[in-house]
XYZ file of C-alpha atoms in Angstrom:
663
model
C 114.960 144.770 74.624
C 117.662 147.374 75.485
C 121.300 146.156 76.248
C 122.782 146.927 79.686
C 126.145 148.432 79.751
C 126.963 147.953 83.240
C 128.323 144.720 84.758
C 125.946 142.818 86.889
C 126.888 140.257 89.340
C 124.923 136.899 89.609
C 124.645 134.681 92.441
C 123.432 130.916 91.878
C 123.260 127.946 93.897
C 126.411 126.269 95.333
C 127.635 123.785 92.806
C 130.970 122.705 94.003
C 129.934 119.203 95.376
C 127.992 118.577 98.589
C 126.532 121.631 100.225
C 128.698 122.536 103.157
C 125.807 124.044 104.923
C 123.736 121.076 104.794
C 122.438 119.338 107.674
C 124.170 116.135 108.625
C 122.916 112.676 107.414
C 121.973 110.704 110.651
C 123.053 107.134 109.601
C 122.394 105.938 113.143
C 118.638 106.328 113.009
C 118.654 104.869 109.389
C 120.614 101.699 110.563
C 118.338 101.202 113.437
C 115.087 101.450 111.382
C 116.587 99.189 108.701
C 117.861 96.904 111.266
C 114.487 96.640 112.979
C 112.904 95.713 109.581
C 115.577 93.215 108.799
C 115.142 91.490 112.010
C 111.208 91.487 111.294
C 111.916 89.386 108.335
C 112.135 91.954 105.673
C 115.166 91.841 103.212
C 117.688 94.760 103.616
C 116.631 96.119 100.160
C 113.132 96.158 101.413
C 114.073 97.639 104.693
C 116.193 100.406 102.854
C 113.395 101.423 100.668
C 110.948 101.452 103.585
C 113.140 103.903 105.544
C 113.456 106.106 102.527
C 109.938 105.981 101.945
C 108.931 106.924 105.797
C 111.852 109.147 106.549
C 113.175 109.824 110.040
C 112.018 111.624 113.133
C 113.010 115.072 111.800
C 113.322 114.110 108.095
C 110.451 113.709 105.330
C 110.389 110.615 103.302
C 109.382 109.913 99.711
C 105.874 109.280 100.533
C 105.670 112.958 102.064
C 107.251 114.265 98.898
C 105.217 112.208 96.586
C 102.199 113.481 98.351
C 103.155 117.024 97.856
C 103.793 116.377 94.227
C 100.252 114.960 93.953
C 98.711 117.884 95.737
C 100.792 120.269 93.521
C 99.354 118.492 90.420
C 95.855 118.462 91.537
C 96.081 122.436 92.274
C 97.248 123.092 88.758
C 94.464 121.108 87.194
C 91.765 122.545 89.333
C 92.711 126.190 89.028
C 93.536 126.779 85.336
C 92.030 126.603 81.881
C 93.482 127.180 78.473
C 91.324 129.927 77.412
C 93.414 132.982 78.551
C 94.850 134.180 75.208
C 91.408 133.655 73.482
C 89.689 135.866 76.381
C 92.362 138.533 75.947
C 92.153 138.779 72.114
C 88.330 138.834 72.489
C 88.607 141.765 75.051
C 90.951 143.758 73.077
C 89.005 143.190 69.839
C 85.633 144.257 71.703
C 87.455 147.463 72.856
C 88.833 148.352 69.654
C 85.437 148.003 67.765
C 83.489 149.985 70.522
C 86.254 152.863 70.243
C 85.948 152.710 66.412
C 82.206 152.806 66.370
C 82.155 155.969 68.742
C 84.625 157.716 66.411
C 82.437 156.893 63.478
C 79.437 158.055 65.281
C 81.221 161.541 65.415
C 82.195 161.556 61.902
C 79.500 162.626 59.296
C 81.096 161.721 55.987
C 79.935 159.053 53.768
C 83.106 156.946 54.129
C 82.075 156.738 57.677
C 78.704 155.200 57.001
C 80.630 152.728 54.747
C 82.983 151.764 57.569
C 80.185 151.215 60.005
C 78.665 148.909 57.766
C 81.930 147.012 57.509
C 82.275 147.035 61.330
C 78.746 145.673 61.790
C 79.277 142.929 59.345
C 82.350 141.536 61.138
C 82.368 137.639 61.571
C 81.445 136.406 65.059
C 84.890 134.575 65.354
C 87.528 136.706 66.930
C 90.234 135.081 64.509
C 88.163 135.849 61.455
C 87.207 139.177 62.730
C 90.992 139.946 63.463
C 91.859 138.958 59.846
C 89.014 140.941 58.313
C 90.428 144.018 59.867
C 94.030 143.356 59.045
C 93.536 146.174 56.255
C 91.227 148.238 57.780
C 91.880 152.075 57.854
C 91.258 152.942 61.580
C 89.887 156.317 62.524
C 90.349 156.075 66.191
C 93.745 156.011 67.557
C 92.493 154.034 70.692
C 91.175 151.453 68.698
C 94.162 151.180 66.337
C 96.517 150.858 69.428
C 94.176 147.989 70.799
C 94.424 146.156 67.472
C 98.133 146.423 67.346
C 98.240 145.030 70.673
C 96.424 142.079 69.505
C 99.050 141.366 66.942
C 101.767 142.085 69.288
C 100.204 139.656 71.989
C 99.838 136.930 69.467
C 103.378 137.178 68.573
C 104.839 137.329 72.059
C 102.569 134.330 73.138
C 103.755 132.140 70.221
C 107.245 132.869 71.234
C 106.664 132.422 74.985
C 105.397 128.907 74.153
C 108.920 127.935 72.773
C 110.988 130.271 74.767
C 109.975 130.830 78.367
C 109.730 134.452 79.688
C 109.709 135.794 76.076
C 106.184 137.365 76.568
C 107.560 139.548 79.422
C 110.792 140.314 77.626
C 109.409 141.596 74.267
C 106.745 143.759 75.815
C 106.906 147.153 74.390
C 109.389 145.627 71.716
C 110.579 147.712 68.820
C 110.583 146.564 65.157
C 114.527 146.124 65.618
C 113.814 143.790 68.574
C 111.379 141.633 66.460
C 113.930 141.440 63.615
C 116.623 140.319 66.097
C 114.221 137.429 67.043
C 113.629 136.454 63.413
C 117.410 136.409 63.011
C 117.782 134.180 65.976
C 114.957 131.660 64.807
C 116.772 131.506 61.326
C 120.155 131.111 62.801
C 118.752 128.285 65.261
C 117.035 126.518 62.500
C 120.055 126.688 60.525
C 122.159 125.239 63.417
C 119.788 122.315 64.286
C 119.516 121.370 60.568
C 123.273 121.239 60.372
C 123.078 119.205 63.601
C 120.730 116.740 62.117
C 123.047 116.114 59.275
C 126.036 115.758 61.447
C 127.786 118.574 59.920
C 127.689 121.011 62.859
C 130.932 121.629 65.175
C 131.652 123.114 68.522
C 132.464 126.302 67.122
C 128.977 126.691 65.393
C 127.497 126.350 68.782
C 129.744 128.586 70.488
C 129.237 131.273 67.617
C 125.450 131.067 67.958
C 125.521 131.532 71.656
C 127.852 134.478 71.336
C 125.439 136.178 69.027
C 122.065 135.013 70.609
C 122.847 133.804 74.043
C 120.605 136.568 75.606
C 117.484 134.447 74.450
C 118.548 131.387 76.432
C 118.666 132.064 80.339
C 119.447 128.463 80.918
C 122.654 129.041 79.613
C 123.140 125.726 77.770
C 126.948 124.567 77.538
C 126.425 122.348 74.419
C 123.997 121.892 71.539
C 122.692 118.632 73.281
C 121.817 120.780 76.252
C 120.324 123.446 74.098
C 118.190 120.703 72.380
C 116.802 119.204 75.641
C 115.616 122.438 76.889
C 114.019 123.576 73.657
C 112.422 120.175 72.979
C 110.901 119.756 76.374
C 109.434 123.421 76.146
C 108.213 122.538 72.632
C 106.574 119.238 73.320
C 104.852 120.895 76.295
C 103.497 123.572 73.744
C 102.269 120.720 71.462
C 100.468 118.879 74.436
C 98.819 122.223 75.237
C 97.510 122.477 71.483
C 96.422 118.873 71.869
C 94.463 119.683 74.870
C 92.456 122.497 72.999
C 89.175 121.550 71.219
C 89.100 121.375 67.400
C 87.393 124.690 67.309
C 90.080 126.347 69.678
C 92.828 124.814 67.496
C 91.300 126.324 64.362
C 90.708 129.549 65.989
C 94.491 129.631 67.248
C 95.774 128.720 63.847
C 93.740 131.734 62.184
C 95.139 134.171 64.925
C 98.573 132.971 64.747
C 98.862 134.309 61.105
C 98.503 137.630 62.513
C 101.222 137.445 64.966
C 103.384 140.596 64.752
C 101.389 141.397 61.631
C 103.250 138.858 59.342
C 103.196 135.026 58.811
C 106.899 134.966 58.900
C 107.165 134.344 62.708
C 104.963 131.456 62.532
C 106.669 129.818 59.687
C 110.020 129.865 61.528
C 108.552 128.454 64.545
C 106.870 125.622 62.613
C 110.104 124.765 60.968
C 111.716 124.920 64.607
C 109.140 122.478 65.903
C 109.676 120.191 62.867
C 113.446 120.282 63.409
C 112.977 119.594 67.529
C 110.591 116.524 66.848
C 113.154 115.018 64.321
C 115.869 115.529 66.985
C 113.933 114.627 69.834
C 111.342 112.053 69.015
C 111.432 110.445 72.554
C 109.539 113.546 74.050
C 105.756 113.328 74.671
C 104.437 115.097 71.462
C 101.187 113.437 71.282
C 100.071 113.809 74.945
C 97.223 116.088 76.183
C 95.740 117.315 79.582
C 92.305 118.862 80.288
C 92.458 121.846 82.610
C 88.913 122.876 83.956
C 89.679 125.720 86.422
C 88.414 129.335 86.409
C 91.858 130.948 85.979
C 92.592 131.341 82.104
C 96.125 130.912 80.932
C 97.784 132.340 78.071
C 99.613 130.208 75.377
C 103.035 130.730 77.207
C 101.646 130.210 80.784
C 99.531 127.352 79.444
C 102.803 125.670 77.949
C 104.653 126.324 81.289
C 101.758 124.645 83.266
C 101.870 121.554 80.825
C 105.625 121.453 81.465
C 105.175 121.727 85.141
C 102.661 118.868 84.827
C 105.028 116.761 83.007
C 107.844 117.549 85.612
C 105.397 116.520 88.363
C 104.502 113.153 86.621
C 108.285 112.452 86.200
C 108.964 113.400 89.843
C 106.223 111.075 90.845
C 107.690 108.183 89.160
C 111.069 108.963 90.622
C 109.917 109.320 94.155
C 107.988 106.008 93.884
C 111.508 104.207 93.106
C 109.137 101.282 91.991
C 110.681 100.709 88.415
C 113.944 98.533 87.885
C 117.143 99.810 89.226
C 115.715 102.606 91.074
C 118.030 104.752 93.126
C 117.732 108.102 94.940
C 120.210 109.678 92.441
C 117.494 109.536 89.927
C 115.327 112.208 91.567
C 115.692 115.441 89.806
C 116.490 117.815 92.618
C 116.250 121.019 90.414
C 112.717 119.939 89.012
C 111.868 119.197 92.725
C 113.000 122.501 93.731
C 111.124 124.354 91.038
C 107.904 122.342 92.002
C 107.860 122.290 95.601
C 110.478 124.684 96.861
C 114.121 124.417 98.495
C 112.943 122.602 101.627
C 111.647 119.564 99.431
C 114.782 119.359 97.342
C 116.812 119.440 100.635
C 114.928 116.641 102.100
C 115.472 114.329 98.786
C 119.044 115.171 98.810
C 119.418 114.349 102.291
C 117.724 110.815 101.580
C 120.041 110.397 98.412
C 123.173 111.098 100.371
C 121.844 108.739 103.189
C 121.341 105.911 100.705
C 124.853 106.688 99.265
C 126.462 106.943 102.508
C 125.007 103.548 103.626
C 126.724 101.920 100.665
C 130.054 103.863 100.357
C 130.638 103.570 104.239
C 130.456 99.872 104.120
C 126.998 99.364 106.060
C 125.637 97.617 103.071
C 127.252 94.815 101.184
C 126.295 91.912 98.870
C 126.517 88.274 99.642
C 127.848 85.503 97.255
C 124.636 85.462 95.387
C 124.647 89.099 94.927
C 121.757 90.022 97.350
C 122.204 93.325 99.527
C 122.773 92.614 103.153
C 123.785 94.388 106.316
C 127.460 94.202 106.905
C 129.224 93.180 110.034
C 130.008 96.968 110.315
C 126.366 97.824 110.201
C 125.386 94.989 112.882
C 128.050 96.505 115.132
C 126.675 100.071 114.967
C 123.238 98.594 115.487
C 124.380 96.827 118.452
C 126.094 99.689 119.734
C 122.983 101.608 119.447
C 120.915 99.048 121.406
C 123.607 98.902 124.148
C 123.326 102.682 124.595
C 119.681 102.224 125.194
C 120.272 99.483 127.506
C 122.849 101.320 129.330
C 120.344 104.279 129.829
C 117.905 101.686 131.178
C 120.256 100.005 133.725
C 122.266 103.482 134.768
C 119.078 104.369 136.700
C 119.325 101.348 139.026
C 120.857 101.778 142.397
C 124.506 100.951 142.638
C 124.867 100.111 138.878
C 128.156 101.115 137.165
C 128.656 101.921 133.465
C 129.262 98.734 131.488
C 131.920 100.538 129.507
C 134.272 100.350 132.608
C 134.062 96.470 132.700
C 137.212 94.694 133.517
C 139.073 98.064 134.196
C 140.600 96.789 137.085
C 142.277 93.817 135.057
C 145.357 93.661 133.320
C 145.796 95.212 129.895
C 144.578 92.626 127.135
C 146.373 94.030 124.436
C 142.934 94.737 122.527
C 141.480 98.008 121.914
C 138.044 99.475 120.901
C 136.718 102.772 119.509
C 136.430 105.782 121.834
C 133.010 106.756 123.328
C 131.925 109.690 125.017
C 132.593 109.379 128.709
C 135.703 106.812 128.344
C 138.788 107.708 130.600
C 140.903 104.679 129.589
C 144.309 105.667 127.946
C 144.416 105.881 124.285
C 145.901 103.326 122.019
C 148.252 105.715 120.158
C 149.379 103.184 117.648
C 145.960 102.037 116.474
C 144.607 105.582 116.528
C 147.235 106.920 114.252
C 147.012 103.806 112.020
C 143.079 104.585 111.654
C 143.908 108.223 110.877
C 146.347 107.071 108.125
C 144.136 104.625 106.392
C 141.181 107.027 106.493
C 143.458 109.906 105.040
C 144.654 107.803 102.196
C 141.177 107.717 101.219
C 140.355 111.174 101.727
C 143.614 113.368 101.661
C 141.581 116.557 102.572
C 140.269 115.215 105.688
C 141.422 116.176 109.255
C 144.823 114.879 110.437
C 142.893 113.162 113.289
C 139.183 112.640 113.921
C 137.361 111.263 116.994
C 136.203 108.312 114.825
C 139.914 107.403 114.651
C 140.549 107.131 118.475
C 140.899 103.842 120.050
C 141.434 103.138 123.658
C 143.201 100.441 125.457
C 141.309 97.429 127.101
C 141.615 95.484 130.432
C 140.790 92.032 130.363
C 138.396 90.582 132.974
C 139.929 88.458 135.641
C 137.258 85.675 134.825
C 136.111 84.344 131.449
C 132.773 83.222 130.795
C 131.392 80.478 128.358
C 127.717 82.141 127.414
C 125.093 80.177 126.089
C 122.057 82.416 124.868
C 119.034 80.195 124.048
C 116.362 81.893 122.239
C 112.877 80.503 121.513
C 112.260 80.787 117.644
C 108.987 78.939 117.610
C 106.273 80.525 115.480
C 104.401 81.831 118.966
C 107.219 84.216 119.438
C 106.372 85.924 116.005
C 102.801 85.742 116.437
C 102.757 87.423 119.681
C 105.148 90.133 118.593
C 108.175 88.885 120.537
C 110.263 88.131 117.187
C 112.032 91.263 116.852
C 112.711 92.121 120.752
C 114.291 88.518 120.906
C 116.597 89.454 117.935
C 117.468 92.817 119.344
C 118.258 91.248 122.596
C 120.510 88.646 120.961
C 122.375 91.549 118.795
C 122.849 93.722 122.114
C 124.407 90.825 123.970
C 126.677 89.675 121.061
C 127.760 93.428 120.782
C 128.458 93.725 124.614
C 130.411 90.413 124.572
C 132.436 91.482 121.376
C 133.341 94.821 122.574
C 133.667 94.706 126.338
C 134.190 91.029 127.201
C 136.198 89.769 124.345
C 137.672 86.903 126.280
C 134.195 85.314 126.867
C 132.797 82.725 124.431
C 129.388 83.558 123.301
C 127.101 81.064 121.649
C 123.825 81.890 120.331
C 121.375 78.943 119.902
C 117.814 79.220 118.380
C 115.292 76.592 119.261
C 111.961 75.663 117.613
C 111.166 72.136 116.633
C 114.830 71.708 116.179
C 117.659 73.672 117.938
C 120.694 75.084 116.071
C 123.683 77.252 116.972
C 123.791 80.502 114.877
C 125.918 83.348 114.085
C 124.474 86.855 114.746
C 123.928 87.695 111.175
C 121.900 84.323 110.509
C 119.949 84.989 113.686
C 118.926 88.512 112.941
C 118.024 87.535 109.417
C 115.831 84.551 110.519
C 112.442 84.488 109.189
C 109.628 82.928 111.212
C 108.222 79.698 109.992
C 105.168 77.923 110.911
C 106.407 74.796 112.568
C 105.156 73.118 115.815
C 107.725 72.435 118.706
C 109.736 74.244 121.352
C 112.690 72.024 121.554
C 114.361 73.082 124.794
C 116.004 69.822 125.215
C 118.059 70.043 121.845
C 118.963 73.525 123.027
C 120.459 72.542 126.178
C 122.370 69.691 124.642
C 123.987 72.459 122.329
C 124.638 74.720 125.242
C 126.165 71.710 127.343
C 128.437 70.994 124.488
C 129.450 74.641 124.229
C 130.360 74.706 128.062
C 132.393 71.381 127.739
C 134.545 73.081 124.694
C 135.621 75.723 127.335
C 136.046 73.797 130.564
C 138.062 76.764 132.253
C 135.282 79.104 131.671
C 132.681 80.270 134.028
C 129.322 78.770 132.407
C 126.406 81.311 131.852
C 123.062 79.842 130.679
C 120.438 82.468 129.600
C 117.094 81.022 128.365
C 114.528 83.298 126.368
C 111.155 81.578 125.924
C 107.493 82.000 125.782
C 106.346 78.307 126.067
C 106.865 75.038 127.781
C 108.940 72.294 126.232
C 106.782 70.456 123.503
C 109.650 68.438 121.602
C 112.778 66.783 122.354
C 115.247 64.445 120.584
C 115.045 60.855 120.412
C 117.976 58.732 120.773
C 118.051 58.169 117.076
C 117.945 61.980 116.201
C 114.356 62.116 115.309
C 112.068 64.949 116.909
C 109.228 63.792 119.231
C 106.534 66.487 119.446
C 103.560 66.423 121.873
C 101.071 69.151 122.746
C 100.484 69.245 125.907
C 104.053 68.381 126.811
C 104.505 64.940 127.262
C 106.254 63.632 130.461
C 108.960 62.356 128.528
C 109.686 65.773 126.902
C 109.820 67.268 130.383
C 112.122 64.697 131.709
C 114.707 64.786 128.861
C 114.744 68.747 129.133
C 115.221 68.579 132.915
C 118.012 65.997 132.529
C 119.958 68.454 130.450
C 119.325 71.232 132.721
C 120.786 69.161 135.638
C 123.682 68.525 133.335
C 124.315 72.239 132.782
C 124.105 72.779 136.915
C 126.767 70.039 137.108
C 128.884 71.888 134.849
C 128.439 74.851 137.192
C 126.210 76.985 134.931
C 124.596 80.344 136.327
C 121.232 80.017 134.851
C 118.659 82.920 134.148
C 115.339 82.231 132.297
C 113.635 85.086 130.756
C 109.829 84.291 130.581
C 107.715 86.175 128.209
C 104.012 86.321 128.431
C 101.615 85.919 131.359
C 100.632 82.197 131.040
C 100.338 80.886 134.859
C 101.162 77.366 133.663
C 104.386 78.522 132.355
C 105.235 80.749 135.107
C 104.755 77.728 137.604
C 106.740 75.389 135.213
C 109.815 77.749 134.918
C 109.703 78.662 138.571
C 110.087 74.844 139.284
C 113.217 74.577 136.823
C 115.019 77.695 138.304
C 114.636 76.297 141.889
C 115.946 73.037 140.505
C 119.081 74.512 139.240
C 119.569 77.284 141.722
C 118.907 79.896 138.918
C 116.310 82.606 138.768
C 113.292 83.673 136.544
C 112.777 87.192 135.141
C 109.607 88.183 133.406
C 110.524 91.435 131.671
C 108.271 93.565 129.454
C 109.141 93.135 125.893
C 110.758 96.641 125.832
C 112.884 95.621 128.439
C 114.027 92.320 127.423
C 117.361 93.469 126.202
C 118.282 95.149 129.247
C 117.022 92.098 131.388
C 119.276 89.640 129.447
C 122.243 91.859 129.436
C 121.772 92.393 133.323
C 121.450 88.471 133.755
C 124.514 87.938 131.586
C 126.635 90.291 133.820
C 125.028 89.298 137.216
C 125.746 85.632 136.331
C 129.388 86.019 135.707
C 131.689 85.368 138.765
C 132.803 89.143 138.793
C 129.219 90.448 138.085
C 128.544 91.544 141.733
C 131.703 93.452 141.841
C 130.815 95.283 138.509
C 127.317 96.257 139.693
C 126.827 95.385 143.361
C 123.139 96.117 143.376
C 119.915 94.268 142.918
C 119.153 92.328 139.899
C 116.741 93.185 137.123
C 114.075 90.836 138.469
C 113.186 93.239 141.075
């Protein structure tokens, strides 16, 4: 182990924080997927874990990484066995004996005959034979070299079990190199014993590393880091020993006494193992693993495989995220890189940064009971994404104009909104600079002005609207796959009104057996319940109350349903239910629809499903109130409702000036 006198530059992985060359985290895709699951009835915690598990369009998820880990584990178990060192020793011993016999056959003296007899009577056990030949006077130089190679191999393998890479580093080692190893082991044991008593100091560790640091390529920065590395390797060596048969263990113990031709090495290593077990009792010192492949491994390589298997088992648990308090930060990226390569580590790091970004940027927060929920900011982001999709659908229709220009012909409203690509309205300079100042207070190294800081000045529409969105929340909506599209539609309309038509008054009303007004967070988190009844009468009562609260606004009534009314409110407030629909239920519902018409409501009914009876009934309702019926496909429901809202407003024709979405 010669020392290099020249300076060698070392290049490592970037460790100055997040990788500046790493791909950006796509929060939009994650929020869309999480929002979809939340609207389907899952908790935000479950939805977040599901996205991390599935991954994104171009992002592998935890399931993919866990599958790779399992495949890697199966590969190690099926490829290797632990007989490598035994096979190597036997081959060297057989070759040494064969070369010695050849030399003895050429020698004619009596001593040669006695030597032949000794060779013939060697034990069948390689370990016993190696011990028997420890004082044998070899006549063949080739035989002597093979026998010395056995002792050298055993010493290097024993060291490689505790110090990875030592087998290669000590190849062709000199006596001086071996003495330096022994000195290192003595000093190491002394340091560990001192640490166990609590008598060591930082200077002791520094002095040890200055003298013996070349043996520790991990470059530990403290004695605790040194202990962690040594104990993990030693525990893997013990698990390898546990994995051998009793016969193999006995053979190994006998062979080890001849390592480097002296028992001193094994004595020091035995003391080291005892020190490490005392200082790190939490390591797995008692486990074992059967390897039944065809490729034999030496002691050091076998220990490395056992260590790899331990890494893979730990990674499997970390990637499962099934234990209490699990976080993506728990995943050991260095171990993942060692086992699966750089791409896997990048994928895991991206998922971890995504989870962290969702929490730190305020997309996830906790309610009064401590449960995780989507924040209002997240709801706005998801609504914005839904509106972009709806805008693409509507922009292809003849004569349609971009919804972002809505109200541009009016007076300045004093309100502003975030800039989006394609906006031509003037900047709200005050709000934009304020946003930049607030952001830089949290991130002083960030840019002076970022696109996310920019807000534009809005103009208000010349006419306000009182909008009532009535969505059917009966169980049939969930049973027939209409639950999530209904919620996405409500969220998209909510986002449009809150960002483009802030002067409008939107009321969302869900109606099943009863009807109730809901905030957007309540509606999107609503779980489907098995309860009979489609109470359109109650929903229309609430809608008309909303219209009367805003007498100067244009009433807009939007109804999304997949069934005829089967329930109504009695005068005493009790619910009456009947299927098929009772004539009284129909009469109550029609009466409230007539009241909406008298208030001037522009009505659009969105029919889901292909029931001919429902189609006839809703067509009659539309003719009665001068409204219209739209029968969109589920994936076009959001675009249909938004188009119905815009077309129903008194200035909707000016904005779009084209055919409606009913076609």
